[in-house]
CSV table of N, CA and C in Angstrom, one decimal:
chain,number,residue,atom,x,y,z
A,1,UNK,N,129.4,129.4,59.1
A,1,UNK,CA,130.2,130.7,59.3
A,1,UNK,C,131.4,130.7,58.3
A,2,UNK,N,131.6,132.1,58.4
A,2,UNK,CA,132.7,132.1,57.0
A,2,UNK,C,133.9,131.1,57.5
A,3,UNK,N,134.9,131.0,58.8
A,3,UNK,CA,135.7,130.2,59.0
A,3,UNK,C,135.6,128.6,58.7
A,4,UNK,N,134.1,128.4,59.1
A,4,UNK,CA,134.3,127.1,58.5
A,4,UNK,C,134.3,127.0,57.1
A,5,UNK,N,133.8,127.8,56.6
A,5,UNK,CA,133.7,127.3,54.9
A,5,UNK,C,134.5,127.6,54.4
A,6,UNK,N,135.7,128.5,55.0
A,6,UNK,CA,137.5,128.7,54.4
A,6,UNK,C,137.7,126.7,54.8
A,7,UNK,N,137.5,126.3,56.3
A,7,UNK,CA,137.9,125.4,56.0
A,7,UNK,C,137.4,124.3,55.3
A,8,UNK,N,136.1,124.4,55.0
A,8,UNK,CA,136.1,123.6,53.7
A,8,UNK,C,136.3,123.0,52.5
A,9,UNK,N,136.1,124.4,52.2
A,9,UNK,CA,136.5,124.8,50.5
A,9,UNK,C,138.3,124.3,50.9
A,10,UNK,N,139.5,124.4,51.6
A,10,UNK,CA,140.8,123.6,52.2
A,10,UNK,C,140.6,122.6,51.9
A,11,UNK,N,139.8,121.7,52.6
A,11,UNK,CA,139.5,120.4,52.8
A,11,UNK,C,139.2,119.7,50.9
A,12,UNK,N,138.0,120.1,50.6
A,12,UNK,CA,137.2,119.9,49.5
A,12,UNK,C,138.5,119.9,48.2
A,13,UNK,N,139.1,121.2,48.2
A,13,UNK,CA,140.3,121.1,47.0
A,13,UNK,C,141.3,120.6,47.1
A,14,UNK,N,141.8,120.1,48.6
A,14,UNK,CA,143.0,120.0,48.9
A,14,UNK,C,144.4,120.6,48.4
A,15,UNK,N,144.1,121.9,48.6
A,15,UNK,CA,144.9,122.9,48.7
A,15,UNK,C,146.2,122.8,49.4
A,16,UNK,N,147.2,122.0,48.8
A,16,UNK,CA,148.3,122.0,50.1
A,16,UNK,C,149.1,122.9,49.5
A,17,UNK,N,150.7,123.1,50.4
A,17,UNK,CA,151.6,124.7,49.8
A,17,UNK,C,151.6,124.3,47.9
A,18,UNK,N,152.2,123.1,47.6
A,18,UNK,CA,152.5,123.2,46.0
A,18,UNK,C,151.3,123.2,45.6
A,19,UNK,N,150.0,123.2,45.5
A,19,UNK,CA,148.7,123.8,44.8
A,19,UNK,C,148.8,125.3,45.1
A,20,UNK,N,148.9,125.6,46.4
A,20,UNK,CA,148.6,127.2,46.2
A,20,UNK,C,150.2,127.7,45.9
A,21,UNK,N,151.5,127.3,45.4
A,21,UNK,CA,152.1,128.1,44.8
A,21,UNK,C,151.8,127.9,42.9
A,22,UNK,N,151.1,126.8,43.1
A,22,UNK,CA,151.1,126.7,41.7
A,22,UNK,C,149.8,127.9,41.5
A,23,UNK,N,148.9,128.2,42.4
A,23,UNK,CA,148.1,128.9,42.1
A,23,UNK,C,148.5,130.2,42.2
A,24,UNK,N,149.4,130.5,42.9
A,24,UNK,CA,149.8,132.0,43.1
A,24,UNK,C,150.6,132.5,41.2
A,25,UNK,N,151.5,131.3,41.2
A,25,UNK,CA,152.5,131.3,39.8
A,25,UNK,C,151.4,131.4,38.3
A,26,UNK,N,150.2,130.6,38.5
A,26,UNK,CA,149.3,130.6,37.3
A,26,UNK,C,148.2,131.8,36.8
A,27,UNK,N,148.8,132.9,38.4
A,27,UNK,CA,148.0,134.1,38.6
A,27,UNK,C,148.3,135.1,38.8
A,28,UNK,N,149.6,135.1,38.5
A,28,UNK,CA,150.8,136.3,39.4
A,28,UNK,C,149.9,137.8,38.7
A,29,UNK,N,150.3,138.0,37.7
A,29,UNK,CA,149.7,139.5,37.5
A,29,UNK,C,148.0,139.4,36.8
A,30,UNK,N,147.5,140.8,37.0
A,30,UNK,CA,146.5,141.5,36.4
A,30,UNK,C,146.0,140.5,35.2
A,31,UNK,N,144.6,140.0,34.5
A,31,UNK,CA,144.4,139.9,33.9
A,31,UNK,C,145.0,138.6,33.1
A,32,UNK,N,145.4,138.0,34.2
A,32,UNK,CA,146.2,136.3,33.5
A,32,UNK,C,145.3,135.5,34.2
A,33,UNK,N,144.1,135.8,34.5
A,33,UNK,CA,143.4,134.7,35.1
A,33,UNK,C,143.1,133.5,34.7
A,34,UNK,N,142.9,132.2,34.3
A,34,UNK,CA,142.1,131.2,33.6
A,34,UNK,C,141.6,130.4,34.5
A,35,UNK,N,139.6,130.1,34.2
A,35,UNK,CA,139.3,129.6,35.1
A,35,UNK,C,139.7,128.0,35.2
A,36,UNK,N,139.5,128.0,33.5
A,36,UNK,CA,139.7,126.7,33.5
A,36,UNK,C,141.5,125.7,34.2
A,37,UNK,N,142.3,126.8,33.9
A,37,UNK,CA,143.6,126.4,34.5
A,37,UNK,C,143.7,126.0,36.0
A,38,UNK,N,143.0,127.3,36.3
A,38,UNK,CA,142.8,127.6,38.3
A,38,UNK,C,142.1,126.3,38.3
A,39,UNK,N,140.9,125.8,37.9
A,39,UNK,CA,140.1,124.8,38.8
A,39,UNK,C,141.0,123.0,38.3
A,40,UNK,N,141.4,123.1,37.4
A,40,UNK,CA,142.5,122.4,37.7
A,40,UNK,C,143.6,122.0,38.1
A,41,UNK,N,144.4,123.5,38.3
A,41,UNK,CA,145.5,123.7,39.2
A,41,UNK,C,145.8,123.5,40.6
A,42,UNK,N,144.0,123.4,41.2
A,42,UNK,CA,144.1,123.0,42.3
A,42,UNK,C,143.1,121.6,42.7
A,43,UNK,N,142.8,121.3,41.2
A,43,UNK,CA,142.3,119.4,41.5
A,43,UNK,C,140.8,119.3,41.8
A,44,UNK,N,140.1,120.8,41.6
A,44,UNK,CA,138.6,120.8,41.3
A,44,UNK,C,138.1,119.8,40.6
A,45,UNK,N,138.8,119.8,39.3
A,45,UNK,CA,138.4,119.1,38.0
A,45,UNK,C,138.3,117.6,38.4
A,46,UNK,N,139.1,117.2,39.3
A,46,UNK,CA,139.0,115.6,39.6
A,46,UNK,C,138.2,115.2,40.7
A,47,UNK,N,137.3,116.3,41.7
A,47,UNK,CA,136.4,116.2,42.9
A,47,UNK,C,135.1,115.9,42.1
A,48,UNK,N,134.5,114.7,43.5
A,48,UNK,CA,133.0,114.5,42.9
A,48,UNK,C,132.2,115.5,42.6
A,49,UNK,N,131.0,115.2,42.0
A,49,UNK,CA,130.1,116.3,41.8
A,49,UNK,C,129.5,117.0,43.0
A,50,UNK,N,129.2,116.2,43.8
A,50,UNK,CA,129.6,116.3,45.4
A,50,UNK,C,130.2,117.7,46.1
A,51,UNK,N,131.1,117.0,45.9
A,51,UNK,CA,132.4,118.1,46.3
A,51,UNK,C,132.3,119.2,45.3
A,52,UNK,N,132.1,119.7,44.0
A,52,UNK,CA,131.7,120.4,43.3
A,52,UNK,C,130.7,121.1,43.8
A,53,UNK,N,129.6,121.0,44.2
A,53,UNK,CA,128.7,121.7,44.4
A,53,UNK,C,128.5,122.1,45.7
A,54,UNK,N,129.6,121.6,46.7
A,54,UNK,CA,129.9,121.9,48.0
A,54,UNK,C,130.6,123.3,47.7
A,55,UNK,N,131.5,123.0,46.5
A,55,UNK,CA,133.0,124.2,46.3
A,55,UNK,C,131.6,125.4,46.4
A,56,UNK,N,131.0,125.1,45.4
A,56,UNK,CA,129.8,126.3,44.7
A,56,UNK,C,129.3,127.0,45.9
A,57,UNK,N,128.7,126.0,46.9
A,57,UNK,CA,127.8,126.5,47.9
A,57,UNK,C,128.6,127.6,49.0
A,58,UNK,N,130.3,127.7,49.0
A,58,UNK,CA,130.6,128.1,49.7
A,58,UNK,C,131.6,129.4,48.5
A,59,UNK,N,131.7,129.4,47.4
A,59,UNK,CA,131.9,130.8,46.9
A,59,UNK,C,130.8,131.5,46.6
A,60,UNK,N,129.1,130.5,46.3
A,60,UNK,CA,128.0,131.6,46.6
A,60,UNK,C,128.0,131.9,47.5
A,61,UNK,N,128.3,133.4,47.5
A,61,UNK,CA,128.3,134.0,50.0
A,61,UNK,C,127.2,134.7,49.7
A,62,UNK,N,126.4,134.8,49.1
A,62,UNK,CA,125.2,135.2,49.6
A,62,UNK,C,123.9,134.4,49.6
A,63,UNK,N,124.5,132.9,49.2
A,63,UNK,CA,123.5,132.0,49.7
A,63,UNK,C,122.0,132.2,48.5
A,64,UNK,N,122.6,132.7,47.4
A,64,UNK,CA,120.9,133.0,46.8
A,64,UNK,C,120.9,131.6,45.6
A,65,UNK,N,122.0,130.8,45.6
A,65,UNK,CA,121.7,129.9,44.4
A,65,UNK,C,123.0,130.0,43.2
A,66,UNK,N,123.1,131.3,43.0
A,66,UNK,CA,123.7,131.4,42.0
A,66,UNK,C,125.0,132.0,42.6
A,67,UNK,N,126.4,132.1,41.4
A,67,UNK,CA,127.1,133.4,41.8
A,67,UNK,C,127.4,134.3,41.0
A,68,UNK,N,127.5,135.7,41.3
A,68,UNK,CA,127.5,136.8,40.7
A,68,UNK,C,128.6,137.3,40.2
A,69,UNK,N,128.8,138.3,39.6
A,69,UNK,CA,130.3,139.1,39.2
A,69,UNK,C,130.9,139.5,40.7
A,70,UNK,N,130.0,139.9,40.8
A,70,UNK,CA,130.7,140.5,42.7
A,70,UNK,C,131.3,139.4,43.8
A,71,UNK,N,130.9,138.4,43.3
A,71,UNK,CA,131.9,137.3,44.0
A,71,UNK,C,132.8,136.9,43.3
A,72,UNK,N,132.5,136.3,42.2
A,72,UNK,CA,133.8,136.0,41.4
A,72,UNK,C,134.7,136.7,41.3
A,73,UNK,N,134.8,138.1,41.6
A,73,UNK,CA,135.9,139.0,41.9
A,73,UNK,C,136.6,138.3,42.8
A,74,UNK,N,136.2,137.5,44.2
A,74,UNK,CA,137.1,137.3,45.0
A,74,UNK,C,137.6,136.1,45.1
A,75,UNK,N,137.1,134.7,44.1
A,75,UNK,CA,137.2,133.6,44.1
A,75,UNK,C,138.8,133.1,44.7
A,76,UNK,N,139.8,134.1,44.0
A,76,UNK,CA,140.9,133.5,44.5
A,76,UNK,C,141.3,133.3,46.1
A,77,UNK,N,140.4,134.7,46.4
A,77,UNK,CA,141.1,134.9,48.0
A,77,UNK,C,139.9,133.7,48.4
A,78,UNK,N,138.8,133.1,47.9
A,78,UNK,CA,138.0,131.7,49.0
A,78,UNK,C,139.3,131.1,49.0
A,79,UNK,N,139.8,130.6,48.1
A,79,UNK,CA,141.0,129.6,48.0
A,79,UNK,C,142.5,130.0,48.7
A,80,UNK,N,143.1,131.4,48.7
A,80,UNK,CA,144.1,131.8,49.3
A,80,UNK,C,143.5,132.8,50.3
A,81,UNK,N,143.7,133.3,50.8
A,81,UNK,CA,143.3,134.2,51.5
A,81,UNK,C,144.4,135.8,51.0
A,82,UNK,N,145.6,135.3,50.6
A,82,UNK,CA,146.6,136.5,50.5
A,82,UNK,C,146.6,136.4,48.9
A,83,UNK,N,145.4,135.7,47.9
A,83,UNK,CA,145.4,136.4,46.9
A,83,UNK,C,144.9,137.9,46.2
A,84,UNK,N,145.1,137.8,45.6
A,84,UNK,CA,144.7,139.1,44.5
A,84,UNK,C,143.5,139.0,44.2
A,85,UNK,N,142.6,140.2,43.5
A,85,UNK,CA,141.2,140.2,43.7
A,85,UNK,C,141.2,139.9,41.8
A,86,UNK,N,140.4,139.9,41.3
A,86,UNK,CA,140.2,139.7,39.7
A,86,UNK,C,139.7,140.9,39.4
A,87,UNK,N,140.6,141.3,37.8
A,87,UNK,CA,140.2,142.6,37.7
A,87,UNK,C,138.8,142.3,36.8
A,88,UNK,N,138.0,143.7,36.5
A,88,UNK,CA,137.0,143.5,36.2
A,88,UNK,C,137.0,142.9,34.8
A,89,UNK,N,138.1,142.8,33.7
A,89,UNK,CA,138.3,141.9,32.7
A,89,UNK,C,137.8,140.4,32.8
A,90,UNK,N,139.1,140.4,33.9
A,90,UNK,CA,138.9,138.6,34.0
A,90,UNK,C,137.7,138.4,35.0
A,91,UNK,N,136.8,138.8,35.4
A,91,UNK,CA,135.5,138.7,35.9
A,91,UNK,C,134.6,138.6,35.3
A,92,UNK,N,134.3,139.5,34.2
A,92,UNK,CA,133.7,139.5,32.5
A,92,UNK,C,134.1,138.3,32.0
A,93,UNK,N,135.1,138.0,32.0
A,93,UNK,CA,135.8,136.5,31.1
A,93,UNK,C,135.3,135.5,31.7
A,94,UNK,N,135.3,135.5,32.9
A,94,UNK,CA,135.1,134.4,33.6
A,94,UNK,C,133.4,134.1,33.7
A,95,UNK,N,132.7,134.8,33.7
A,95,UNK,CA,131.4,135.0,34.2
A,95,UNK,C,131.1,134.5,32.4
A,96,UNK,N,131.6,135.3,31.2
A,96,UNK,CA,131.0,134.6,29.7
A,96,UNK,C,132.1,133.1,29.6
A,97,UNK,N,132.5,132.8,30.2
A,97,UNK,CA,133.2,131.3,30.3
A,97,UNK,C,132.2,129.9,30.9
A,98,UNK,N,131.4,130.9,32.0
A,98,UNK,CA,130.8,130.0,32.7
A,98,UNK,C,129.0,130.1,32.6
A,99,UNK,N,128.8,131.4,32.7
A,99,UNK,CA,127.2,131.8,32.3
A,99,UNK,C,126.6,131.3,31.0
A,100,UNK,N,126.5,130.4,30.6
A,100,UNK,CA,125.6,129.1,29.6
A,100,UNK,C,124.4,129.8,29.4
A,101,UNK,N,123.5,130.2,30.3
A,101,UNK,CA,122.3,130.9,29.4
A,101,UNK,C,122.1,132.4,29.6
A,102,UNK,N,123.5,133.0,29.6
A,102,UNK,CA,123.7,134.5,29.3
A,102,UNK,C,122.3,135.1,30.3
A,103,UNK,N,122.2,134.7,32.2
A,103,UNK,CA,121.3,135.6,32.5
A,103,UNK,C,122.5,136.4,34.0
A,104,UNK,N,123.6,136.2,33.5
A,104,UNK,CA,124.5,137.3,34.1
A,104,UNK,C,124.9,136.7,35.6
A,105,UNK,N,124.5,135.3,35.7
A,105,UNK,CA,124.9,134.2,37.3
A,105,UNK,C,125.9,133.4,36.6
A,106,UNK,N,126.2,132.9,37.8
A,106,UNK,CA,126.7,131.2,37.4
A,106,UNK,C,125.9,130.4,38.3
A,107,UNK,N,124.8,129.4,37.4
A,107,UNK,CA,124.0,128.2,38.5
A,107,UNK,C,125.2,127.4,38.5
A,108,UNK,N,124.1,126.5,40.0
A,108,UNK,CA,125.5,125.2,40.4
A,108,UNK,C,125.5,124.4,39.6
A,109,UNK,N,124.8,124.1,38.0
A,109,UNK,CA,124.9,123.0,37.1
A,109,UNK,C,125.6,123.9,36.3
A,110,UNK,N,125.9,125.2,35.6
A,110,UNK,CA,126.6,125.7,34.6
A,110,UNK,C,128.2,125.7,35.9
A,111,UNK,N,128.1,125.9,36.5
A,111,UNK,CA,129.6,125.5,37.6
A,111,UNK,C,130.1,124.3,37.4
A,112,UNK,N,129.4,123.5,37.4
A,112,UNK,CA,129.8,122.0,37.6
A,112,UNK,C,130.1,121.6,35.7
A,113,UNK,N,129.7,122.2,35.2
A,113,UNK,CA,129.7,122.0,33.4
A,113,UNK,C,131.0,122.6,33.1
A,114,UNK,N,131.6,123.6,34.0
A,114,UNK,CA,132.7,124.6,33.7
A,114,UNK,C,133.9,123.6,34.0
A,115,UNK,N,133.7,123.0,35.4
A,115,UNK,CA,134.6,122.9,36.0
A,115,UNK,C,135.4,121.4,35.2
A,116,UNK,N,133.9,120.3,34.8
A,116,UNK,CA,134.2,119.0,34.0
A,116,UNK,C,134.8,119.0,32.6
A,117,UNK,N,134.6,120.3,32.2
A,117,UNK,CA,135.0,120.5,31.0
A,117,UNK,C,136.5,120.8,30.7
């Protein structure tokens, strides 16, 4: 259920107040998004592959494998709940940052290639 996998994805990043202020500060306005900043800002980048593909399984919410533009819009709020949504720029940005063989997803091995990188 969605509560537990808020508390997961908590658990998995370890999100405590100075990660999510550093995430609120590395995101404050429109169109400043970076994934690669974010997934290290909050210590993605140093979680097993494991834990990586745990993160994936709980911002794919529709469970089909991959994730879409339509989630990635909300990535911040898996991780905060009182963030900001991504505008359709940095969703576009984010989705050609991460989509490797341009079929418009992010699989959990082009995730896990984003995140080590």
């Amino acid at each position: 259920d969605y509560n537990q996998q808020k508390a997961e994805l908590s658990l998995l990043t370890a999100v405590d107040q100075l990660s999510l202020t550093l995430i609120s500060i590395s995101t404050p306005a429109p169109d400043s998004f970076c994934p690669k900043r974010f997934f290290k800002t909050c210590g993605l980048n140093k979680k097993s592959p494991q834990d990586v593909k745990k993160v994936f399984g709980i911002l794919d919410d529709d469970a089909s494998g991959f994730i879409e533009e339509e989630e990635l819009k909300f990535i911040l709020q898996r991780f905060n709940p009182g963030a900001r949504v991504l505008t359709d720029k940095e969703t576009k940005a984010f989705m050609c940052a991460a989509d490797d063989d341009s079929d418009g997803r992010i699989g959990a091995e082009e995730f896990q290639a984003m995140i080590s990188s």
